[in-house]
mmCIF file of C-alpha atoms in Angstrom:
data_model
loop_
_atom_site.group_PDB
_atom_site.id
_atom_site.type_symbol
_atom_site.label_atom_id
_atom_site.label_comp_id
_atom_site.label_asym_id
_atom_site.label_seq_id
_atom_site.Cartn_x
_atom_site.Cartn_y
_atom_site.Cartn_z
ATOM 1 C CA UNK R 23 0.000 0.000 0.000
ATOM 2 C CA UNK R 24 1.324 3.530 -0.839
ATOM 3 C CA UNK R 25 1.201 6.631 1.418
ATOM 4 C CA UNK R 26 -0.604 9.594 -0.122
ATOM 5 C CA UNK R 27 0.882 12.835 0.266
ATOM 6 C CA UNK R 28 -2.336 13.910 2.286
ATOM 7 C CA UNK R 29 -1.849 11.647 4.675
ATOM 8 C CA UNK R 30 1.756 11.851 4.943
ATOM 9 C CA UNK R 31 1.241 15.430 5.435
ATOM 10 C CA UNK R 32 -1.338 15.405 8.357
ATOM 11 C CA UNK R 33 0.642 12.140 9.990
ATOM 12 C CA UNK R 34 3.734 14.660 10.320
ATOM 13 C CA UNK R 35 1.580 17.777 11.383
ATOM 14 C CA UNK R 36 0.649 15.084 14.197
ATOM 15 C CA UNK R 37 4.005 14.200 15.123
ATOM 16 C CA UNK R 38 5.269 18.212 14.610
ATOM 17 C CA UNK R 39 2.357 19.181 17.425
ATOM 18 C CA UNK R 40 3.173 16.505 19.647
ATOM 19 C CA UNK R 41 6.853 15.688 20.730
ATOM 20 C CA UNK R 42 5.096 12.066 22.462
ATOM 21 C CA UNK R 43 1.981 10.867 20.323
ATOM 22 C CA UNK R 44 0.790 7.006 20.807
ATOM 23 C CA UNK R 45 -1.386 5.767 17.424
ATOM 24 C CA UNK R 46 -3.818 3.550 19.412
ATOM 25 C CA UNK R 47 -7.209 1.452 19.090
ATOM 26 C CA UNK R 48 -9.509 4.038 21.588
ATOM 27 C CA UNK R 49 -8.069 6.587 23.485
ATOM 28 C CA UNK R 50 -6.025 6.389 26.719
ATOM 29 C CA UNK R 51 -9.170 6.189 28.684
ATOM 30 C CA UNK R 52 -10.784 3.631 27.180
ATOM 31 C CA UNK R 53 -8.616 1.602 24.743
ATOM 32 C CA UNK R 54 -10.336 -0.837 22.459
ATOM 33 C CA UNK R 55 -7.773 -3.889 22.095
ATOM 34 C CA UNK R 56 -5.245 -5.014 25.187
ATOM 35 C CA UNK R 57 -1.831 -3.876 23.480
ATOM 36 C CA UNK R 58 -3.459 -0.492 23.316
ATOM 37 C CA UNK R 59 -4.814 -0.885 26.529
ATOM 38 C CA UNK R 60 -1.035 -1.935 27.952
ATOM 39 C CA UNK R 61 0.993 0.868 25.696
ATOM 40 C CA UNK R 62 -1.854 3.311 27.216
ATOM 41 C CA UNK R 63 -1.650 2.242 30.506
ATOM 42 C CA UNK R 64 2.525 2.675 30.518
ATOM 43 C CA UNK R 65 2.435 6.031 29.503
ATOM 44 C CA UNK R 66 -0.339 7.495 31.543
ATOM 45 C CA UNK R 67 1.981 6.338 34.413
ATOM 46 C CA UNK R 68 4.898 8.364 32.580
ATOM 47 C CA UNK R 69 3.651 11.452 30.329
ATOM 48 C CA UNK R 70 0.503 12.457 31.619
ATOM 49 C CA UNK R 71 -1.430 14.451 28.427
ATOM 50 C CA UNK R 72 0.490 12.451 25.862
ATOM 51 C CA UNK R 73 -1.041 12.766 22.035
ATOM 52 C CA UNK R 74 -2.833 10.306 21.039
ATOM 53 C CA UNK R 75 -5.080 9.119 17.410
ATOM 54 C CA UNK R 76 -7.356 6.732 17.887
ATOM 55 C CA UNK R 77 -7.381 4.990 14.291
ATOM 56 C CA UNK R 78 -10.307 3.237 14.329
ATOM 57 C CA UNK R 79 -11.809 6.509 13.809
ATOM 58 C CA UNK R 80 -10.062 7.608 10.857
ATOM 59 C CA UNK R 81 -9.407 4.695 8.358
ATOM 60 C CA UNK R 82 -6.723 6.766 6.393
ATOM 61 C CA UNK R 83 -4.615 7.099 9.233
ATOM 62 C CA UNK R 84 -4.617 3.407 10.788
ATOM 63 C CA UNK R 85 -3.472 2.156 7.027
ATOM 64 C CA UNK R 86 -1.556 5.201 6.656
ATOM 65 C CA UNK R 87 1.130 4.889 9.841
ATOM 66 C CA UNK R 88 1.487 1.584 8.866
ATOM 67 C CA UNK R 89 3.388 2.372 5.874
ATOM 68 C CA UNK R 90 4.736 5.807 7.336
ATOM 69 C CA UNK R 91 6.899 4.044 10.360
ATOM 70 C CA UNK R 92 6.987 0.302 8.417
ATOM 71 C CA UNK R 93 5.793 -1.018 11.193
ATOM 72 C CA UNK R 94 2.401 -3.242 10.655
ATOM 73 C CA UNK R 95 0.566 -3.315 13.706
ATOM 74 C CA UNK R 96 -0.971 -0.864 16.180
ATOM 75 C CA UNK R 97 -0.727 0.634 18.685
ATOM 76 C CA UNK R 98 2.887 3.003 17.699
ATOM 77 C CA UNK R 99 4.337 4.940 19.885
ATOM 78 C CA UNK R 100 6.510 8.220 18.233
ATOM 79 C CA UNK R 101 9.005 10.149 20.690
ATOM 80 C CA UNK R 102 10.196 13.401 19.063
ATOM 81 C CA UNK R 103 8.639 12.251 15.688
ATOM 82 C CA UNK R 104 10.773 8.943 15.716
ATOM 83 C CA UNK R 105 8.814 5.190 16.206
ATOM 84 C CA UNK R 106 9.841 3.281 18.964
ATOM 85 C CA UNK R 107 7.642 0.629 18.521
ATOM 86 C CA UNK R 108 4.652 -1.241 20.329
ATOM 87 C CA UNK R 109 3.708 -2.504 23.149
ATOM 88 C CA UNK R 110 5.933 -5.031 23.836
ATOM 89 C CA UNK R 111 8.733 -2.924 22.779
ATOM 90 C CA UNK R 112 7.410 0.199 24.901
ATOM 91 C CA UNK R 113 7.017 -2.633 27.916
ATOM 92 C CA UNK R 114 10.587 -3.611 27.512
ATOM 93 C CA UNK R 115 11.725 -0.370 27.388
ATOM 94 C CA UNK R 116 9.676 0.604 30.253
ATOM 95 C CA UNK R 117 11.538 -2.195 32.559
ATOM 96 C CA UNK R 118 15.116 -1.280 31.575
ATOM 97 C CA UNK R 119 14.641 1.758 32.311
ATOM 98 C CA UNK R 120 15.501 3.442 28.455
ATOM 99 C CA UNK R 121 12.013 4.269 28.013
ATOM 100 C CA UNK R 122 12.422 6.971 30.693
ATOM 101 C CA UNK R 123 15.854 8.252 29.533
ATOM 102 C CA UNK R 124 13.563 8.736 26.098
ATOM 103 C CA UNK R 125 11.146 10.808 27.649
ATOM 104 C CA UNK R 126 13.609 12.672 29.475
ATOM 105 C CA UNK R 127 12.347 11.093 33.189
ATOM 106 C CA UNK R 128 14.590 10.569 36.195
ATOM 107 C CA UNK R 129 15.370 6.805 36.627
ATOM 108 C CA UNK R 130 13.020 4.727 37.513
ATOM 109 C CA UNK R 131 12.135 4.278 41.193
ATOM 110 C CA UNK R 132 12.790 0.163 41.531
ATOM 111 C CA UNK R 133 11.754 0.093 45.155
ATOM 112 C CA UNK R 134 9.758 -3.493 45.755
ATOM 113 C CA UNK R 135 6.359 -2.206 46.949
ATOM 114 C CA UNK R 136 4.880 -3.583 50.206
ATOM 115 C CA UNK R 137 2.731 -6.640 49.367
ATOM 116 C CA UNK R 138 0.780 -8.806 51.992
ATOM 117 C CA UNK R 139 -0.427 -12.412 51.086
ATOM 118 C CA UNK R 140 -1.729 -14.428 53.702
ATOM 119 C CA UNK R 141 -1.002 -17.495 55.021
ATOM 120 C CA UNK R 142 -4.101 -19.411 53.305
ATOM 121 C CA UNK R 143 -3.184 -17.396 50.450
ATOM 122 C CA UNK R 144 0.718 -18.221 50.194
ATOM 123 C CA UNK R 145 -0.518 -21.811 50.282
ATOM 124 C CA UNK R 146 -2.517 -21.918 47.437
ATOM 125 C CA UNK R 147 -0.203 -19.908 45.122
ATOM 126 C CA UNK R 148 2.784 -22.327 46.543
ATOM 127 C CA UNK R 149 1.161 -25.288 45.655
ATOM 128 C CA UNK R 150 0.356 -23.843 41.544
ATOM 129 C CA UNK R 151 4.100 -22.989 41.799
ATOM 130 C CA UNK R 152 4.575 -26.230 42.906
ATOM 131 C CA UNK R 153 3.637 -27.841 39.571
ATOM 132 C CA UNK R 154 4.762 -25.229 37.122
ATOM 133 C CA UNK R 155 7.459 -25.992 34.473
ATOM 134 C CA UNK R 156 11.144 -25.474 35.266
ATOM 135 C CA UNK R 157 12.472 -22.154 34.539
ATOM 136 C CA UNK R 158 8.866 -20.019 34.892
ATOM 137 C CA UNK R 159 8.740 -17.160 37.695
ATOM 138 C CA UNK R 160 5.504 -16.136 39.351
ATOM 139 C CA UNK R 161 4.607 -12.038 37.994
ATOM 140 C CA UNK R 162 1.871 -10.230 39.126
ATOM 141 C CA UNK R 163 0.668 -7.516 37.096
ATOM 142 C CA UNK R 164 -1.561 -4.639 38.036
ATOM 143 C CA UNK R 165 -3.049 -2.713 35.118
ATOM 144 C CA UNK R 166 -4.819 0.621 34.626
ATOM 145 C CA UNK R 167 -7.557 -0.475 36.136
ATOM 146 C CA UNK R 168 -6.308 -1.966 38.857
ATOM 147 C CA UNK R 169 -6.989 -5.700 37.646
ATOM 148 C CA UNK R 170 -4.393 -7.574 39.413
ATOM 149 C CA UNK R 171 -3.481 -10.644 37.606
ATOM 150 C CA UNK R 172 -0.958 -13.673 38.302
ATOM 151 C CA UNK R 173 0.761 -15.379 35.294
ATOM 152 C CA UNK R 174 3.754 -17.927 35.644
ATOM 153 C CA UNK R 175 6.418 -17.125 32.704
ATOM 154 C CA UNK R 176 10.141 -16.908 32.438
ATOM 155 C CA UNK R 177 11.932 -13.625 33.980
ATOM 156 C CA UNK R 178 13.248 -11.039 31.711
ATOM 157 C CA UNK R 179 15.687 -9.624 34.118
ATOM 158 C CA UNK R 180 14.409 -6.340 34.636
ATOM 159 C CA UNK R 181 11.321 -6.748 36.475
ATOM 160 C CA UNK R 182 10.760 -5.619 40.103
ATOM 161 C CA UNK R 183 11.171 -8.427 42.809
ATOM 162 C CA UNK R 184 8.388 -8.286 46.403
ATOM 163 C CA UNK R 185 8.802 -10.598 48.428
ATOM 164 C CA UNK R 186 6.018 -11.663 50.824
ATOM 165 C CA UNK R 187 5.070 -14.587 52.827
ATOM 166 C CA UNK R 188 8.360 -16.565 51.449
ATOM 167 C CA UNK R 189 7.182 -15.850 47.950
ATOM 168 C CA UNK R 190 8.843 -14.006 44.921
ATOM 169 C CA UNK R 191 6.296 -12.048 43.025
ATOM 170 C CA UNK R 192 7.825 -10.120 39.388
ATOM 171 C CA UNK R 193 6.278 -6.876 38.621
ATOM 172 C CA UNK R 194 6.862 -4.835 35.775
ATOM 173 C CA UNK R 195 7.426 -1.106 36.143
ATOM 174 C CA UNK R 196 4.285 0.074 35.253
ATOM 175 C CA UNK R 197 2.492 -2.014 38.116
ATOM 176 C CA UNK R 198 4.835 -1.142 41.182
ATOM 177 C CA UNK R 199 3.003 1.792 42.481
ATOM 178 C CA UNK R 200 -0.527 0.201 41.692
ATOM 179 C CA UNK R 201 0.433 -2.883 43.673
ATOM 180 C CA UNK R 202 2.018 -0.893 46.883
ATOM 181 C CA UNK R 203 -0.172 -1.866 49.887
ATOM 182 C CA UNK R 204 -1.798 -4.848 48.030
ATOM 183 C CA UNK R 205 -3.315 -7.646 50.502
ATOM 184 C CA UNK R 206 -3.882 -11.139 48.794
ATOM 185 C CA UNK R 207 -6.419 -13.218 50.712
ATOM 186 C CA UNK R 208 -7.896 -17.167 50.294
ATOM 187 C CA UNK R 209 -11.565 -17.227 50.850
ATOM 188 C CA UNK R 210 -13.936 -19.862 50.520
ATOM 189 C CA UNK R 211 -17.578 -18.979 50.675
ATOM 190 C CA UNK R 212 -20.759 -19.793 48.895
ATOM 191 C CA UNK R 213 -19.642 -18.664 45.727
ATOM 192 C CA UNK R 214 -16.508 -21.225 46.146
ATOM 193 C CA UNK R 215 -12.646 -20.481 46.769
ATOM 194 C CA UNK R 216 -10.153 -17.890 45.329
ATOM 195 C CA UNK R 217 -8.146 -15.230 45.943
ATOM 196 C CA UNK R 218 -9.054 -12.050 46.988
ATOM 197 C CA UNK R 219 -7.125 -9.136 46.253
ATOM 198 C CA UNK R 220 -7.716 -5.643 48.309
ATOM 199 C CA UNK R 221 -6.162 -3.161 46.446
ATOM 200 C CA UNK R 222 -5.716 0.462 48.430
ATOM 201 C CA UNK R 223 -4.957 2.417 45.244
ATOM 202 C CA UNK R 224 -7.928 1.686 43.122
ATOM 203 C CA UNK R 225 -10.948 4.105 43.037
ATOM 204 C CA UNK R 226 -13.456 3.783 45.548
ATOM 205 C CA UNK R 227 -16.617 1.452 44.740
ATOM 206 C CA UNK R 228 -19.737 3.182 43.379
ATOM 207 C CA UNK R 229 -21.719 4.211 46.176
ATOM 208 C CA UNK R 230 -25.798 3.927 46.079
ATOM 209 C CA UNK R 231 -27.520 7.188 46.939
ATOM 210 C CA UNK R 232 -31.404 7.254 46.855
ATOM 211 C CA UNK R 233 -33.569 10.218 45.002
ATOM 212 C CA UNK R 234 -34.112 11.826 48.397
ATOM 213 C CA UNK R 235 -30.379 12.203 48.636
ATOM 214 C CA UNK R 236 -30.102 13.171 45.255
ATOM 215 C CA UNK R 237 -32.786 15.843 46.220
ATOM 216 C CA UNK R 238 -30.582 17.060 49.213
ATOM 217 C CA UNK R 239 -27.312 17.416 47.608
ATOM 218 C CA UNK R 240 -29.138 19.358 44.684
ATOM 219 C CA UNK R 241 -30.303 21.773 46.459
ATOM 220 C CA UNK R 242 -27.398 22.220 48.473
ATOM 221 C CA UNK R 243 -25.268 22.066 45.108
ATOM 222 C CA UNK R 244 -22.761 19.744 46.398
ATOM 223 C CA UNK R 245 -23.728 17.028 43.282
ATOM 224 C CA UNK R 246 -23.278 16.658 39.606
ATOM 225 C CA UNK R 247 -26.151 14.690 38.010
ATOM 226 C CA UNK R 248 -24.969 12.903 34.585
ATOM 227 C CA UNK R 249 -28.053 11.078 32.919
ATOM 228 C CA UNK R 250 -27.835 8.106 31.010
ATOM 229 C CA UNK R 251 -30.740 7.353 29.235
ATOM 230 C CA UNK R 252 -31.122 7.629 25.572
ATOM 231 C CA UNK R 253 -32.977 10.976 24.018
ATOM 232 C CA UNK R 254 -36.156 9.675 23.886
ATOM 233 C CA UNK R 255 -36.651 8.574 27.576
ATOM 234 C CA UNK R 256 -35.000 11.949 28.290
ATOM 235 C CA UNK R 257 -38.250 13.021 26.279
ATOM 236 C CA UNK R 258 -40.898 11.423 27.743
ATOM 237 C CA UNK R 259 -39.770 12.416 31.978
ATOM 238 C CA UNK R 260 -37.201 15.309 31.820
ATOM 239 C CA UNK R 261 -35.072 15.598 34.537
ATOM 240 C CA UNK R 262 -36.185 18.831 36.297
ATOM 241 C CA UNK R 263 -32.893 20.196 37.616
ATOM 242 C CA UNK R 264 -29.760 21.093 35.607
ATOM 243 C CA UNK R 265 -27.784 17.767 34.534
ATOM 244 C CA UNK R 266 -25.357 16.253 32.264
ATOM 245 C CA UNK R 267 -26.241 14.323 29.448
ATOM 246 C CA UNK R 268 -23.836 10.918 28.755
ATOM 247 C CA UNK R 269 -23.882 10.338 25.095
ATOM 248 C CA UNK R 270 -21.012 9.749 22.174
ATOM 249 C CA UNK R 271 -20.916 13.642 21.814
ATOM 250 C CA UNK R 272 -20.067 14.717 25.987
ATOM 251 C CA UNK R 273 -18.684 11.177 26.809
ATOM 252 C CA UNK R 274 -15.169 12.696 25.953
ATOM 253 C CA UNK R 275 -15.694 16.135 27.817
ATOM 254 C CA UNK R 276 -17.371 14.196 31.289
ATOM 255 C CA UNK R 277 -14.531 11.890 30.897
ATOM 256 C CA UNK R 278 -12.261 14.994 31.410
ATOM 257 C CA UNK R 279 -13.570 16.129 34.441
ATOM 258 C CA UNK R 280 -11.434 16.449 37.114
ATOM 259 C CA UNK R 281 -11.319 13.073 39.178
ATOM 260 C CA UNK R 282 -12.802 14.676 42.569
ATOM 261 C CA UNK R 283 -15.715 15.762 41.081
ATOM 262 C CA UNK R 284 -19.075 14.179 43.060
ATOM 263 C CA UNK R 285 -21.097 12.532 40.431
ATOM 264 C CA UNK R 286 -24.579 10.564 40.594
ATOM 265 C CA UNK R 287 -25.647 8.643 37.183
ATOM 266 C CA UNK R 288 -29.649 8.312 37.015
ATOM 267 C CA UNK R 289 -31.215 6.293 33.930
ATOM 268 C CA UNK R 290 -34.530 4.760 34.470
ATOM 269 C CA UNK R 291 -34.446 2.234 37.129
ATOM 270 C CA UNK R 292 -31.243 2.492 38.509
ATOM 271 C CA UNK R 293 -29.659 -0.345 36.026
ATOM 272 C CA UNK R 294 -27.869 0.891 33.250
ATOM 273 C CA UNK R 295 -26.583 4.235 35.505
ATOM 274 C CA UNK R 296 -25.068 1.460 37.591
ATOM 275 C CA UNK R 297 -22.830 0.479 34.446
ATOM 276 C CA UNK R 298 -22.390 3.853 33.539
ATOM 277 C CA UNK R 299 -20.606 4.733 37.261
ATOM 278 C CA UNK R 300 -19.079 1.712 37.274
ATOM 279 C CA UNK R 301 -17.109 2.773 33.751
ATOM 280 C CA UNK R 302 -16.599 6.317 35.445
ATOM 281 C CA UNK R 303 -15.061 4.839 38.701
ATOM 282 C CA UNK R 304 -12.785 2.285 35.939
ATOM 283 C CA UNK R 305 -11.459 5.908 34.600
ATOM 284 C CA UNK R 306 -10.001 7.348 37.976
ATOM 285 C CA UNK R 307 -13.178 8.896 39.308
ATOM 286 C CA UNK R 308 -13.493 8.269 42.849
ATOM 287 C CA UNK R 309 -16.923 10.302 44.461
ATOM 288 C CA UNK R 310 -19.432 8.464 42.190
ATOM 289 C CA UNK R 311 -22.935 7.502 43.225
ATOM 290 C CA UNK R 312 -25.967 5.375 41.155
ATOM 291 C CA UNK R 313 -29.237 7.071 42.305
ATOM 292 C CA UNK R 314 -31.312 3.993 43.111
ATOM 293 C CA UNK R 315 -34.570 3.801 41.374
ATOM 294 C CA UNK R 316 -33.643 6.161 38.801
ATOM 295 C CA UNK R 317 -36.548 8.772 37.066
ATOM 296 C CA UNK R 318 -39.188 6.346 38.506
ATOM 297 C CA UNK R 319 -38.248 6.700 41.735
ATOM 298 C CA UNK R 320 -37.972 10.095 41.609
ATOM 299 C CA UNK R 321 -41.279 10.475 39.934
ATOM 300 C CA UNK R 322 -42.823 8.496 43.079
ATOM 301 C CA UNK R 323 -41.013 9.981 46.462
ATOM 302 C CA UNK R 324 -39.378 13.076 44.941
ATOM 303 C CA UNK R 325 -41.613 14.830 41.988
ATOM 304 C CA UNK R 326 -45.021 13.944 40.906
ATOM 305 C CA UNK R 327 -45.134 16.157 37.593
ATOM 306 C CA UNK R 328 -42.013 13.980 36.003
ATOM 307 C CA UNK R 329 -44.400 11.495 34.046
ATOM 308 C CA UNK R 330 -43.625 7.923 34.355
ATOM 309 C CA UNK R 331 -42.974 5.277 31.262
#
């Protein structure tokens, strides 16, 4: 496939405006594909308000930095207009350390973080080490979203080494500070037995707040309502005080927000505004709230006039 000189042109006006631009699947915030997902996750931990393209939205330029860089697969990541690669490559660089002399960082901080497995715990993952193949390490990995995630494979040599309840545990770069303070757990309940990883770092749950709640903080302006329900719902039962709407033209701007920002998601029922927080609270936000009952509700205990459908 050839390059035309249009594209060529607005792939370098790209790389001119932004001395760190990543060509991804998605944006940072929500990638589409998991080497996007990984590449994104690595630099948000680095370069804060690094360019990015998502390519799935422009055709031209997915095909188009293929041929630009040679390099056949996405995601790309450009320092000072030259391609270092993808993710793997931006991983490895990451855990050497060169990926920070690139973007002009200090060196890396390699200081194990604090991990805490219990007992029950260190004797399940003992007895899976017990039967894996000669040669294999156990790494834990901790991603954007605070997924932690165990994986036996051999050691590249530059990984951070915890060690906790007379286990080793490899972590990459990117997941040291997401994994300091981690507690791993055995449980065994009705649901049957795992591990259960507490994880102090990651966002807050999404809290339940009912429509006389939602009522209060209105009034006392402490809340930011974000509705989730498709135009013609919105139609039927307006929401009577001012609001956000969540739809493919604000989703980028409300996923802007600053992260302290109190938000409650209503939809109809309470159901889909669940998901919605739950996405929001994935992204970093950490005061969200899914008003129980949604519109209905509201319509019952809060405001007559709202019709109900």
């Amino acid at each position: 496939m050839s390059l035309s000189p249009e594209t060529r042109a607005r792939i370098e006006q790209i790389l001119g405006a932004n001395h760190v631009v990543l060509f991804m699947k998605g944006n940072p915030d929500a990638p589409q594909c998991g080497f996007s997902a990984k590449a994104a996750g690595i630099l948000k931990g680095l370069a804060p308000g690094f360019g990015h393209v998502d390519v799935l939205a422009d055709p031209a330029i997915r095909e188009g930095i293929k041929v630009f860089g040679q390099w056949p697969t996405i995601p790309q990541l450009y320092v000072g207009g030259e391609l270092l690669g993808g993710s793997d490559i931006i991983e490895q660089m990451l855990n050497s350390g060169e990926l920070h002399q690139v973007l002009g960082l200090p060196a890396p901080d390699r200081t194990p973080p604090a991990i805490e497995i219990t007992p029950p715990a260190a004797e399940a993952i003992g007895r899976a080490l017990a039967n894996a193949d000669e040669g294999v390490v156990l790494h834990l990995t901790v991603d954007p979203r605070f997924n932690a995630r165990f994986e036996l494979k051999p050691a590249s040599g530059h990984e951070v080494v915890a060690e906790a309840a007379g286990l080793r545990l490899h972590l990459d770069l990117a997941s040291v500070p997401r994994a300091r303070g981690l507690r791993i757990d055995w449980v065994e309940d009705a649901r049957g037995a795992g591990l259960a990883i507490h994880n102090p770092n990651a966002p807050p749950a999404v809290k339940s707040m009912d429509v006389q709640q939602l009522h209060d903080h209105i009034i006392a302006g402490t809340i930011d309502v974000i509705d989730v329900r498709p135009a013609h719902a919105r139609a039927i039962a307006p929401f009577p005080h001012p609001h956000e709407v969540l739809d493919e033209d604000s989703r980028e701007r409300l996923e802007a927000l600053p992260k302290d920002v109190p938000l409650a998601f209503l939809c109809h029922h309470g159901n889909s505004s669940r998901q919605a927080a739950e996405y929001f609270r994935q992204l970093g936000f950490h005061d969200i709230y899914n008003v129980e009952g949604g519109i209905d509700a509201w319509s019952v205990r809060i405001d007559p006039s709202v019709p109900r459908y």
